[in-house]
GROMACS .gro file of N, CA, C and O in nm:
model
  352
    1ASP      N    1   0.329   0.629   0.475
    1ASP     CA    2   0.437   0.697   0.459
    1ASP      C    3   0.408   0.780   0.609
    1ASP      O    4   0.375   0.843   0.656
    2ARG      N    5   0.509   0.686   0.711
    2ARG     CA    6   0.500   0.721   0.876
    2ARG      C    7   0.580   0.844   0.908
    2ARG      O    8   0.548   0.928   0.976
    3THR      N    9   0.664   0.911   0.836
    3THR     CA   10   0.727   0.981   0.851
    3THR      C   11   0.641   1.144   0.840
    3THR      O   12   0.647   1.248   0.921
    4ARG      N   13   0.517   1.142   0.754
    4ARG     CA   14   0.460   1.247   0.774
    4ARG      C   15   0.371   1.268   0.877
    4ARG      O   16   0.288   1.348   0.927
    5LEU      N   17   0.368   1.166   0.970
    5LEU     CA   18   0.257   1.153   1.123
    5LEU      C   19   0.347   1.188   1.245
    5LEU      O   20   0.490   1.200   1.226
    6PRO      N   21   0.264   1.266   1.308
    6PRO     CA   22   0.294   1.299   1.452
    6PRO      C   23   0.372   1.176   1.550
    6PRO      O   24   0.306   1.073   1.519
    7PRO      N   25   0.467   1.213   1.588
    7PRO     CA   26   0.515   1.089   1.710
    7PRO      C   27   0.436   1.030   1.799
    7PRO      O   28   0.459   0.922   1.806
    8GLY      N   29   0.318   1.095   1.820
    8GLY     CA   30   0.202   1.046   1.926
    8GLY      C   31   0.149   0.963   1.830
    8GLY      O   32   0.087   0.832   1.894
    9VAL      N   33   0.121   0.971   1.715
    9VAL     CA   34   0.055   0.874   1.630
    9VAL      C   35   0.106   0.730   1.584
    9VAL      O   36   0.073   0.633   1.577
   10ILE      N   37   0.238   0.801   1.566
   10ILE     CA   38   0.355   0.662   1.539
   10ILE      C   39   0.328   0.567   1.655
   10ILE      O   40   0.355   0.471   1.673
   11ALA      N   41   0.356   0.620   1.758
   11ALA     CA   42   0.352   0.526   1.907
   11ALA      C   43   0.246   0.484   1.903
   11ALA      O   44   0.262   0.330   1.959
   12ALA      N   45   0.118   0.518   1.891
   12ALA     CA   46  -0.024   0.438   1.893
   12ALA      C   47  -0.064   0.321   1.812
   12ALA      O   48  -0.069   0.233   1.812
   13ILE      N   49   0.030   0.377   1.684
   13ILE     CA   50   0.026   0.262   1.551
   13ILE      C   51   0.094   0.142   1.589
   13ILE      O   52   0.095   0.017   1.598
   14ASP      N   53   0.269   0.167   1.658
   14ASP     CA   54   0.333   0.049   1.695
   14ASP      C   55   0.264   0.004   1.798
   14ASP      O   56   0.279  -0.135   1.803
   15LYS      N   57   0.223   0.081   1.904
   15LYS     CA   58   0.145   0.020   2.031
   15LYS      C   59   0.059  -0.089   1.960
   15LYS      O   60   0.019  -0.202   2.027
   16MET      N   61  -0.057  -0.086   1.860
   16MET     CA   62  -0.157  -0.140   1.825
   16MET      C   63  -0.102  -0.256   1.766
   16MET      O   64  -0.150  -0.388   1.743
   17GLU      N   65  -0.003  -0.246   1.686
   17GLU     CA   66   0.091  -0.341   1.608
   17GLU      C   67   0.132  -0.480   1.715
   17GLU      O   68   0.111  -0.590   1.668
   18ARG      N   69   0.187  -0.432   1.826
   18ARG     CA   70   0.248  -0.512   1.898
   18ARG      C   71   0.129  -0.594   1.956
   18ARG      O   72   0.134  -0.694   1.978
   19ASN      N   73   0.025  -0.524   2.011
   19ASN     CA   74  -0.071  -0.564   2.085
   19ASN      C   75  -0.145  -0.679   2.000
   19ASN      O   76  -0.262  -0.755   2.077
   20THR      N   77  -0.188  -0.662   1.864
   20THR     CA   78  -0.209  -0.750   1.764
   20THR      C   79  -0.153  -0.839   1.692
   20THR      O   80  -0.191  -0.948   1.604
   21ALA      N   81   0.007  -0.819   1.729
   21ALA     CA   82   0.057  -0.923   1.629
   21ALA      C   83   0.010  -1.078   1.634
   21ALA      O   84   0.070  -1.132   1.491
   22ASP      N   85  -0.025  -1.136   1.729
   22ASP     CA   86  -0.051  -1.290   1.721
   22ASP      C   87  -0.189  -1.299   1.689
   22ASP      O   88  -0.214  -1.389   1.694
   23LYS      N   89  -0.252  -1.204   1.658
   23LYS     CA   90  -0.389  -1.247   1.636
   23LYS      C   91  -0.412  -1.269   1.463
   23LYS      O   92  -0.317  -1.223   1.373
   24THR      N   93  -0.495  -1.362   1.486
   24THR     CA   94  -0.510  -1.425   1.314
   24THR      C   95  -0.653  -1.432   1.262
   24THR      O   96  -0.662  -1.446   1.148
   25GLY      N   97  -0.739  -1.396   1.344
   25GLY     CA   98  -0.884  -1.396   1.325
   25GLY      C   99  -0.949  -1.317   1.158
   25GLY      O  100  -1.003  -1.356   1.105
   26PHE      N  101  -0.895  -1.197   1.200
   26PHE     CA  102  -0.913  -1.118   1.042
   26PHE      C  103  -0.809  -1.014   1.043
   26PHE      O  104  -0.716  -0.963   1.116
   27SER      N  105  -0.787  -0.933   0.957
   27SER     CA  106  -0.726  -0.826   0.892
   27SER      C  107  -0.789  -0.698   0.929
   27SER      O  108  -0.901  -0.669   0.856
   28LEU      N  109  -0.750  -0.606   0.988
   28LEU     CA  110  -0.778  -0.453   1.001
   28LEU      C  111  -0.645  -0.387   0.944
   28LEU      O  112  -0.529  -0.393   0.988
   29ASN      N  113  -0.674  -0.319   0.801
   29ASN     CA  114  -0.604  -0.220   0.770
   29ASN      C  115  -0.614  -0.074   0.738
   29ASN      O  116  -0.735  -0.033   0.727
   30LEU      N  117  -0.520  -0.005   0.807
   30LEU     CA  118  -0.557   0.153   0.838
   30LEU      C  119  -0.467   0.223   0.781
   30LEU      O  120  -0.374   0.184   0.757
   31CYS      N  121  -0.539   0.294   0.670
   31CYS     CA  122  -0.450   0.391   0.552
   31CYS      C  123  -0.433   0.510   0.591
   31CYS      O  124  -0.498   0.587   0.533
   32VAL      N  125  -0.354   0.529   0.705
   32VAL     CA  126  -0.324   0.656   0.752
   32VAL      C  127  -0.203   0.713   0.663
   32VAL      O  128  -0.128   0.643   0.635
   33SER      N  129  -0.218   0.814   0.640
   33SER     CA  130  -0.124   0.884   0.545
   33SER      C  131  -0.111   0.841   0.394
   33SER      O  132   0.018   0.820   0.376
   34TYR      N  133  -0.194   0.771   0.386
   34TYR     CA  134  -0.168   0.669   0.239
   34TYR      C  135  -0.244   0.755   0.116
   34TYR      O  136  -0.339   0.792   0.119
   35GLY      N  137  -0.173   0.780   0.035
   35GLY     CA  138  -0.278   0.827  -0.087
   35GLY      C  139  -0.242   0.698  -0.215
   35GLY      O  140  -0.139   0.673  -0.283
   36SER      N  141  -0.349   0.682  -0.277
   36SER     CA  142  -0.366   0.534  -0.369
   36SER      C  143  -0.267   0.638  -0.494
   36SER      O  144  -0.202   0.566  -0.608
   37ARG      N  145  -0.262   0.743  -0.503
   37ARG     CA  146  -0.253   0.818  -0.633
   37ARG      C  147  -0.062   0.796  -0.647
   37ARG      O  148  -0.019   0.763  -0.733
   38GLY      N  149  -0.015   0.848  -0.533
   38GLY     CA  150   0.137   0.783  -0.508
   38GLY      C  151   0.152   0.679  -0.521
   38GLY      O  152   0.275   0.633  -0.568
   39ASP      N  153   0.065   0.601  -0.474
   39ASP     CA  154   0.129   0.437  -0.485
   39ASP      C  155   0.100   0.392  -0.605
   39ASP      O  156   0.206   0.313  -0.659
   40ILE      N  157  -0.013   0.428  -0.694
   40ILE     CA  158  -0.011   0.386  -0.844
   40ILE      C  159   0.138   0.404  -0.902
   40ILE      O  160   0.200   0.376  -0.985
   41ALA      N  161   0.164   0.574  -0.891
   41ALA     CA  162   0.282   0.626  -0.947
   41ALA      C  163   0.411   0.532  -0.905
   41ALA      O  164   0.515   0.514  -1.030
   42GLN      N  165   0.429   0.506  -0.779
   42GLN     CA  166   0.542   0.451  -0.769
   42GLN      C  167   0.563   0.326  -0.816
   42GLN      O  168   0.663   0.299  -0.874
   43ALA      N  169   0.422   0.236  -0.853
   43ALA     CA  170   0.446   0.121  -0.949
   43ALA      C  171   0.457   0.133  -1.054
   43ALA      O  172   0.556   0.072  -1.091
   44ALA      N  173   0.417   0.252  -1.152
   44ALA     CA  174   0.439   0.281  -1.281
   44ALA      C  175   0.611   0.299  -1.266
   44ALA      O  176   0.644   0.264  -1.402
   45ARG      N  177   0.664   0.403  -1.196
   45ARG     CA  178   0.779   0.363  -1.217
   45ARG      C  179   0.869   0.285  -1.167
   45ARG      O  180   0.973   0.260  -1.270
   46THR      N  181   0.852   0.203  -1.091
   46THR     CA  182   0.946   0.065  -1.086
   46THR      C  183   0.904  -0.051  -1.209
   46THR      O  184   1.015  -0.074  -1.231
   47LEU      N  185   0.794  -0.025  -1.263
   47LEU     CA  186   0.760  -0.117  -1.388
   47LEU      C  187   0.823  -0.065  -1.513
   47LEU      O  188   0.899  -0.111  -1.557
   48SER      N  189   0.818   0.104  -1.522
   48SER     CA  190   0.879   0.148  -1.621
   48SER      C  191   1.049   0.122  -1.611
   48SER      O  192   1.126   0.104  -1.737
   49THR      N  193   1.127   0.118  -1.508
   49THR     CA  194   1.238   0.106  -1.478
   49THR      C  195   1.304  -0.034  -1.510
   49THR      O  196   1.428  -0.058  -1.595
   50LYS      N  197   1.184  -0.124  -1.497
   50LYS     CA  198   1.232  -0.241  -1.544
   50LYS      C  199   1.225  -0.301  -1.658
   50LYS      O  200   1.333  -0.366  -1.729
   51VAL      N  201   1.147  -0.219  -1.740
   51VAL     CA  202   1.159  -0.215  -1.882
   51VAL      C  203   1.222  -0.167  -1.927
   51VAL      O  204   1.282  -0.208  -2.025
   52MET      N  205   1.297  -0.050  -1.883
   52MET     CA  206   1.417   0.036  -1.959
   52MET      C  207   1.538  -0.042  -1.916
   52MET      O  208   1.635  -0.086  -2.014
   53GLU      N  209   1.533  -0.125  -1.838
   53GLU     CA  210   1.655  -0.208  -1.777
   53GLU      C  211   1.652  -0.340  -1.871
   53GLU      O  212   1.766  -0.423  -1.875
   54GLY      N  213   1.534  -0.368  -1.909
   54GLY     CA  214   1.530  -0.484  -2.008
   54GLY      C  215   1.477  -0.628  -1.887
   54GLY      O  216   1.498  -0.744  -1.963
   55THR      N  217   1.444  -0.603  -1.805
   55THR     CA  218   1.420  -0.706  -1.691
   55THR      C  219   1.277  -0.724  -1.733
   55THR      O  220   1.219  -0.856  -1.651
   56MET      N  221   1.212  -0.683  -1.807
   56MET     CA  222   1.048  -0.690  -1.819
   56MET      C  223   1.015  -0.616  -1.961
   56MET      O  224   1.087  -0.533  -2.018
   57GLN      N  225   0.931  -0.689  -1.997
   57GLN     CA  226   0.878  -0.656  -2.153
   57GLN      C  227   0.746  -0.549  -2.113
   57GLN      O  228   0.665  -0.608  -1.988
   58VAL      N  229   0.734  -0.480  -2.181
   58VAL     CA  230   0.604  -0.369  -2.199
   58VAL      C  231   0.458  -0.464  -2.187
   58VAL      O  232   0.367  -0.459  -2.092
   59ASP      N  233   0.462  -0.576  -2.287
   59ASP     CA  234   0.335  -0.664  -2.294
   59ASP      C  235   0.332  -0.756  -2.177
   59ASP      O  236   0.219  -0.830  -2.118
   60GLU      N  237   0.434  -0.769  -2.063
   60GLU     CA  238   0.410  -0.818  -1.965
   60GLU      C  239   0.342  -0.777  -1.827
   60GLU      O  240   0.315  -0.807  -1.712
   61ILE      N  241   0.323  -0.613  -1.886
   61ILE     CA  242   0.232  -0.525  -1.761
   61ILE      C  243   0.137  -0.545  -1.764
   61ILE      O  244   0.049  -0.523  -1.900
   62ASP      N  245   0.013  -0.620  -1.696
   62ASP     CA  246  -0.114  -0.671  -1.624
   62ASP      C  247  -0.142  -0.604  -1.493
   62ASP      O  248  -0.055  -0.572  -1.424
   63GLU      N  249  -0.279  -0.644  -1.507
   63GLU     CA  250  -0.318  -0.581  -1.378
   63GLU      C  251  -0.270  -0.658  -1.259
   63GLU      O  252  -0.250  -0.614  -1.148
   64HIS      N  253  -0.245  -0.802  -1.281
   64HIS     CA  254  -0.163  -0.895  -1.173
   64HIS      C  255  -0.010  -0.810  -1.166
   64HIS      O  256   0.018  -0.845  -1.036
   65SER      N  257   0.055  -0.773  -1.313
   65SER     CA  258   0.168  -0.758  -1.263
   65SER      C  259   0.206  -0.613  -1.187
   65SER      O  260   0.305  -0.615  -1.112
   66PHE      N  261   0.112  -0.538  -1.205
   66PHE     CA  262   0.087  -0.405  -1.145
   66PHE      C  263   0.064  -0.390  -0.994
   66PHE      O  264   0.145  -0.327  -0.919
   67ARG      N  265  -0.044  -0.482  -0.979
   67ARG     CA  266  -0.085  -0.510  -0.825
   67ARG      C  267   0.046  -0.572  -0.752
   67ARG      O  268   0.069  -0.515  -0.631
   68ARG      N  269   0.154  -0.649  -0.794
   68ARG     CA  270   0.247  -0.695  -0.725
   68ARG      C  271   0.326  -0.592  -0.682
   68ARG      O  272   0.422  -0.580  -0.598
   69HIS      N  273   0.341  -0.483  -0.727
   69HIS     CA  274   0.411  -0.355  -0.743
   69HIS      C  275   0.382  -0.245  -0.643
   69HIS      O  276   0.421  -0.143  -0.622
   70LEU      N  277   0.228  -0.250  -0.599
   70LEU     CA  278   0.174  -0.158  -0.523
   70LEU      C  279   0.224  -0.191  -0.385
   70LEU      O  280   0.239  -0.298  -0.324
   71VAL      N  281   0.236  -0.070  -0.259
   71VAL     CA  282   0.257  -0.072  -0.111
   71VAL      C  283   0.130  -0.183  -0.089
   71VAL      O  284   0.211  -0.250   0.023
   72THR      N  285   0.045  -0.202  -0.135
   72THR     CA  286  -0.089  -0.296  -0.099
   72THR      C  287  -0.066  -0.417  -0.137
   72THR      O  288  -0.173  -0.489  -0.141
   73ALA      N  289   0.001  -0.463  -0.226
   73ALA     CA  290   0.063  -0.609  -0.303
   73ALA      C  291   0.008  -0.750  -0.197
   73ALA      O  292  -0.045  -0.816  -0.256
   74ASP      N  293   0.050  -0.741  -0.064
   74ASP     CA  294   0.014  -0.832   0.010
   74ASP      C  295  -0.097  -0.812   0.088
   74ASP      O  296  -0.159  -0.931   0.187
   75VAL      N  297  -0.182  -0.716   0.057
   75VAL     CA  298  -0.309  -0.732   0.130
   75VAL      C  299  -0.450  -0.731   0.053
   75VAL      O  300  -0.453  -0.717  -0.059
   76PRO      N  301  -0.513  -0.852   0.055
   76PRO     CA  302  -0.613  -0.870   0.034
   76PRO      C  303  -0.732  -0.773  -0.030
   76PRO      O  304  -0.722  -0.640   0.073
   77ASP      N  305  -0.813  -0.776  -0.063
   77ASP     CA  306  -0.882  -0.688  -0.151
   77ASP      C  307  -0.985  -0.657   0.011
   77ASP      O  308  -1.037  -0.777   0.059
   78PRO      N  309  -1.026  -0.535   0.029
   78PRO     CA  310  -1.114  -0.520   0.128
   78PRO      C  311  -1.247  -0.573   0.114
   78PRO      O  312  -1.315  -0.573   0.030
   79ASP      N  313  -1.323  -0.580   0.242
   79ASP     CA  314  -1.471  -0.627   0.239
   79ASP      C  315  -1.550  -0.493   0.219
   79ASP      O  316  -1.649  -0.511   0.187
   80ILE      N  317  -1.489  -0.406   0.317
   80ILE     CA  318  -1.539  -0.300   0.315
   80ILE      C  319  -1.453  -0.186   0.359
   80ILE      O  320  -1.327  -0.197   0.384
   81LEU      N  321  -1.472  -0.064   0.272
   81LEU     CA  322  -1.393   0.050   0.287
   81LEU      C  323  -1.463   0.168   0.336
   81LEU      O  324  -1.587   0.206   0.254
   82ILE      N  325  -1.414   0.268   0.455
   82ILE     CA  326  -1.473   0.358   0.473
   82ILE      C  327  -1.356   0.470   0.443
   82ILE      O  328  -1.263   0.460   0.535
   83ARG      N  329  -1.412   0.574   0.395
   83ARG     CA  330  -1.352   0.693   0.387
   83ARG      C  331  -1.400   0.806   0.418
   83ARG      O  332  -1.491   0.860   0.368
   84THR      N  333  -1.302   0.855   0.530
   84THR     CA  334  -1.346   0.917   0.628
   84THR      C  335  -1.344   1.111   0.571
   84THR      O  336  -1.367   1.196   0.628
   85SER      N  337  -1.261   1.121   0.460
   85SER     CA  338  -1.212   1.242   0.436
   85SER      C  339  -1.167   1.262   0.278
   85SER      O  340  -1.099   1.179   0.220
   86GLY      N  341  -1.198   1.391   0.233
   86GLY     CA  342  -1.139   1.406   0.106
   86GLY      C  343  -1.030   1.506   0.071
   86GLY      O  344  -0.984   1.555  -0.014
   87GLU      N  345  -0.925   1.527   0.248
   87GLU     CA  346  -0.824   1.622   0.226
   87GLU      C  347  -0.723   1.561   0.171
   87GLU      O  348  -0.686   1.424   0.156
   88TYR      N  349  -0.627   1.639   0.111
   88TYR     CA  350  -0.488   1.601   0.040
   88TYR      C  351  -0.399   1.626   0.145
   88TYR      O  352  -0.375   1.705   0.210
   0.00000   0.00000   0.00000
């Protein structure tokens, strides 16, 4: 959620993305202002809405369908994870 970040941090992230846009050797994911609990809650709300609307059945919800609704759906599982803080 970039709206929670200071403008200078947003500018630095934008610059980094521009400077690496054509690089394909590996992926670096910086999870800044990311909370997995919020991501999980959003996926649960989306899936619940689909069930209530009748576009999805409860028994169709599994690990794979849940993953498709996460913000990180298009990101491969990490090879290494460094968590530097426990702040909220």
